[in-house]
């Protein structure tokens, strides 16, 4: 039996196709999100990759910011529950999830069965989100996937405000013009992201294992900064961008089998 | 006179709300006094002196609900009121500015002409009380300065410890006396103590019917949706010292009891989960917040906010009246706030709690983090908080609200089904 999870975020679209609730046969990501052609393209890509059709899916569940606009889905589940489900499947020892996506930062505490015990999200502010990193990468003229390398070479991380993306941007610009090394600024940017996420994590209660997911988890500079702040190791979920889509696909499987969340 | 005998509670609510505004407009035309009052300032004194009353917070909520807030908020912005100031204050100060321009120039500003809210007359004096916040002091002082009119302030100190000490009640009773003296000066006649007693008795009858309605949400399934209380609240604020409130609330409570007996409940279909809503409604997005919960199968059966007007006291006893106006939960310490909310949650048999982090109302928001934490340790119920604002539509994001309440719903479901063992 095949089930599908579709996670439409603010800046990326993800699809997972699951076979019999255990085998991930497709996990596709396109870096544009809700309102774009991303959702349709990622869906087509995932299906054609495994040579299946939409009709072959026993159930489709959508999640993420754009979840209600996915016509193909039979049901919507919040990304909080889906993240928990997906991460717990991949890392059954997970107790705390830190999920940083395009416009959201979340800390999710799991109970011993992988259910959501508590969660906290950022308020109406882009500081500490993927969007924050996008803005910084543009100002610094450093690609997102190079940020971690720069960070690793930092000697003295600069201080970057964690309260407002716009203010932080002008801070970075003035540091650049003052000749502060990009390496140190990037380390400061990462610390700023980490401090937002860790604030939420502390409210949830920090307990190991700590797992990071979401697009920003691919930036190891952020992962290191979080680990340093929490003084605990942080595991990056395998393929961290698709964990919520995976969770949705697992929910779909469980629902078909008659087990509800 | 309109015959109200056969009106439904909903019709009565609409009728009396309009009637109150009409009375104020008529009073102004006839050269009688009009007062603008804070929502939980004692209404008894002015009503005893036949002063027509307008309640800016309720009026601002109405502007917000009718999607007219942005226009007047802009006027307040232009006057220099900071975005962090309570939006009830900004809406009202903006609206007042438009009324003032009209009075000075004889021309109605376009924004006033277009405003969807009921037209209200400018006040001859204002009365305020800091038992719900200190913003109300500066807001009303500004009204008084801008319009060059008297401002009666009733100082009700915060209760850092409970129970309320006698000296606090004595102090507030003295404040009441001082307000009466000021009122005598403004009205140019002696205070009518006989009428005052009758008004106090009326207020108690209104409050009793209000409490009767609120208690009905304890039934499972509930005949009452808490969102209805948000709507009916207009009359406990604006007409508690008149029989309008008593008549309407009695009718509503009777209707709800009848529904209960007939097995008609507020949630059409199957009421699945019950939530407490802590904080003020998001008036410009009331429909969105209501429907969001409804579509998930959730009903709101707990809210401490309408309880602010549970002003029961012994008529004729100033100290008892003083106590009722100071013990409201946002004028008390964290421990008491938590206790009140805990009773609301258990009274409404709720499965989870939603906290409105209201950018306007610091007092009702800043303690939420601690409150939520303390309550969860006690009742183990899931909760979420969302960013919003009662009347500034710019401070609320529907999609963010939806994600949070959907996640809350899923957590409540998980708890109810015992999937989680913690
Ligand atoms: S909403 Fe809050 S800040 Fe505004 S007047 Fe009411 S109590 Fe004061």
PDB file of N, CA and C and ligand atoms in Angstrom, chain B residues 57 86 88 132-133 135-136 139 280 360-361 390, ligand 1:
ATOM      1  N   UNK B  57     -14.592  51.548  25.024  1.00  0.00           N
ATOM      2  CA  UNK B  57     -14.021  50.241  24.702  1.00  0.00           C
ATOM      3  C   UNK B  57     -15.007  49.411  23.873  1.00  0.00           C
ATOM      4  N   UNK B  86      -2.501  50.541  23.500  1.00  0.00           N
ATOM      5  CA  UNK B  86      -3.729  49.741  23.364  1.00  0.00           C
ATOM      6  C   UNK B  86      -4.580  50.239  22.192  1.00  0.00           C
ATOM      7  N   UNK B  88      -7.763  49.823  21.631  1.00  0.00           N
ATOM      8  CA  UNK B  88      -9.039  50.441  22.040  1.00  0.00           C
ATOM      9  C   UNK B  88      -8.801  51.946  22.213  1.00  0.00           C
ATOM     10  N   UNK B 132      -8.539  47.902  35.702  1.00  0.00           N
ATOM     11  CA  UNK B 132      -8.139  46.908  34.692  1.00  0.00           C
ATOM     12  C   UNK B 132      -6.810  47.260  34.032  1.00  0.00           C
ATOM     13  N   UNK B 133      -6.423  48.518  34.031  1.00  0.00           N
ATOM     14  CA  UNK B 133      -5.087  48.843  33.523  1.00  0.00           C
ATOM     15  C   UNK B 133      -4.805  50.321  33.753  1.00  0.00           C
ATOM     16  N   UNK B 135      -3.353  52.157  31.350  1.00  0.00           N
ATOM     17  CA  UNK B 135      -3.514  52.849  30.065  1.00  0.00           C
ATOM     18  C   UNK B 135      -4.751  53.745  30.140  1.00  0.00           C
ATOM     19  N   UNK B 136      -5.773  53.237  30.823  1.00  0.00           N
ATOM     20  CA  UNK B 136      -7.042  53.979  30.911  1.00  0.00           C
ATOM     21  C   UNK B 136      -6.891  55.340  31.591  1.00  0.00           C
ATOM     22  N   UNK B 139      -5.167  57.614  28.772  1.00  0.00           N
ATOM     23  CA  UNK B 139      -6.139  57.720  27.672  1.00  0.00           C
ATOM     24  C   UNK B 139      -7.225  58.742  28.044  1.00  0.00           C
ATOM     25  N   UNK B 280      -9.005  38.849  25.454  1.00  0.00           N
ATOM     26  CA  UNK B 280     -10.081  39.519  24.730  1.00  0.00           C
ATOM     27  C   UNK B 280     -10.235  38.869  23.352  1.00  0.00           C
ATOM     28  N   UNK B 360      -2.204  44.685  22.318  1.00  0.00           N
ATOM     29  CA  UNK B 360      -2.783  45.869  22.951  1.00  0.00           C
ATOM     30  C   UNK B 360      -2.729  45.801  24.458  1.00  0.00           C
ATOM     31  N   UNK B 361      -3.142  44.658  24.974  1.00  0.00           N
ATOM     32  CA  UNK B 361      -3.429  44.605  26.406  1.00  0.00           C
ATOM     33  C   UNK B 361      -2.300  43.915  27.155  1.00  0.00           C
ATOM     34  N   UNK B 390      -6.883  43.011  19.890  1.00  0.00           N
ATOM     35  CA  UNK B 390      -8.343  43.044  19.907  1.00  0.00           C
ATOM     36  C   UNK B 390      -8.959  43.914  18.820  1.00  0.00           C
TER      37      UNK B 390
HETATM   38  S1  LIG C   1      -7.605  46.310  26.452  1.00  0.00           S
HETATM   39 FE1  LIG C   1      -6.167  46.173  28.162  1.00  0.00          FE
HETATM   40  S2  LIG C   1      -4.835  47.950  27.877  1.00  0.00           S
HETATM   41 FE2  LIG C   1      -6.659  48.325  26.643  1.00  0.00          FE
HETATM   42  S3  LIG C   1      -8.048  49.452  27.967  1.00  0.00           S
HETATM   43 FE3  LIG C   1      -8.551  47.319  28.200  1.00  0.00          FE
HETATM   44  S4  LIG C   1      -7.393  46.611  29.977  1.00  0.00           S
HETATM   45 FE4  LIG C   1      -6.479  48.536  29.262  1.00  0.00          FE
END
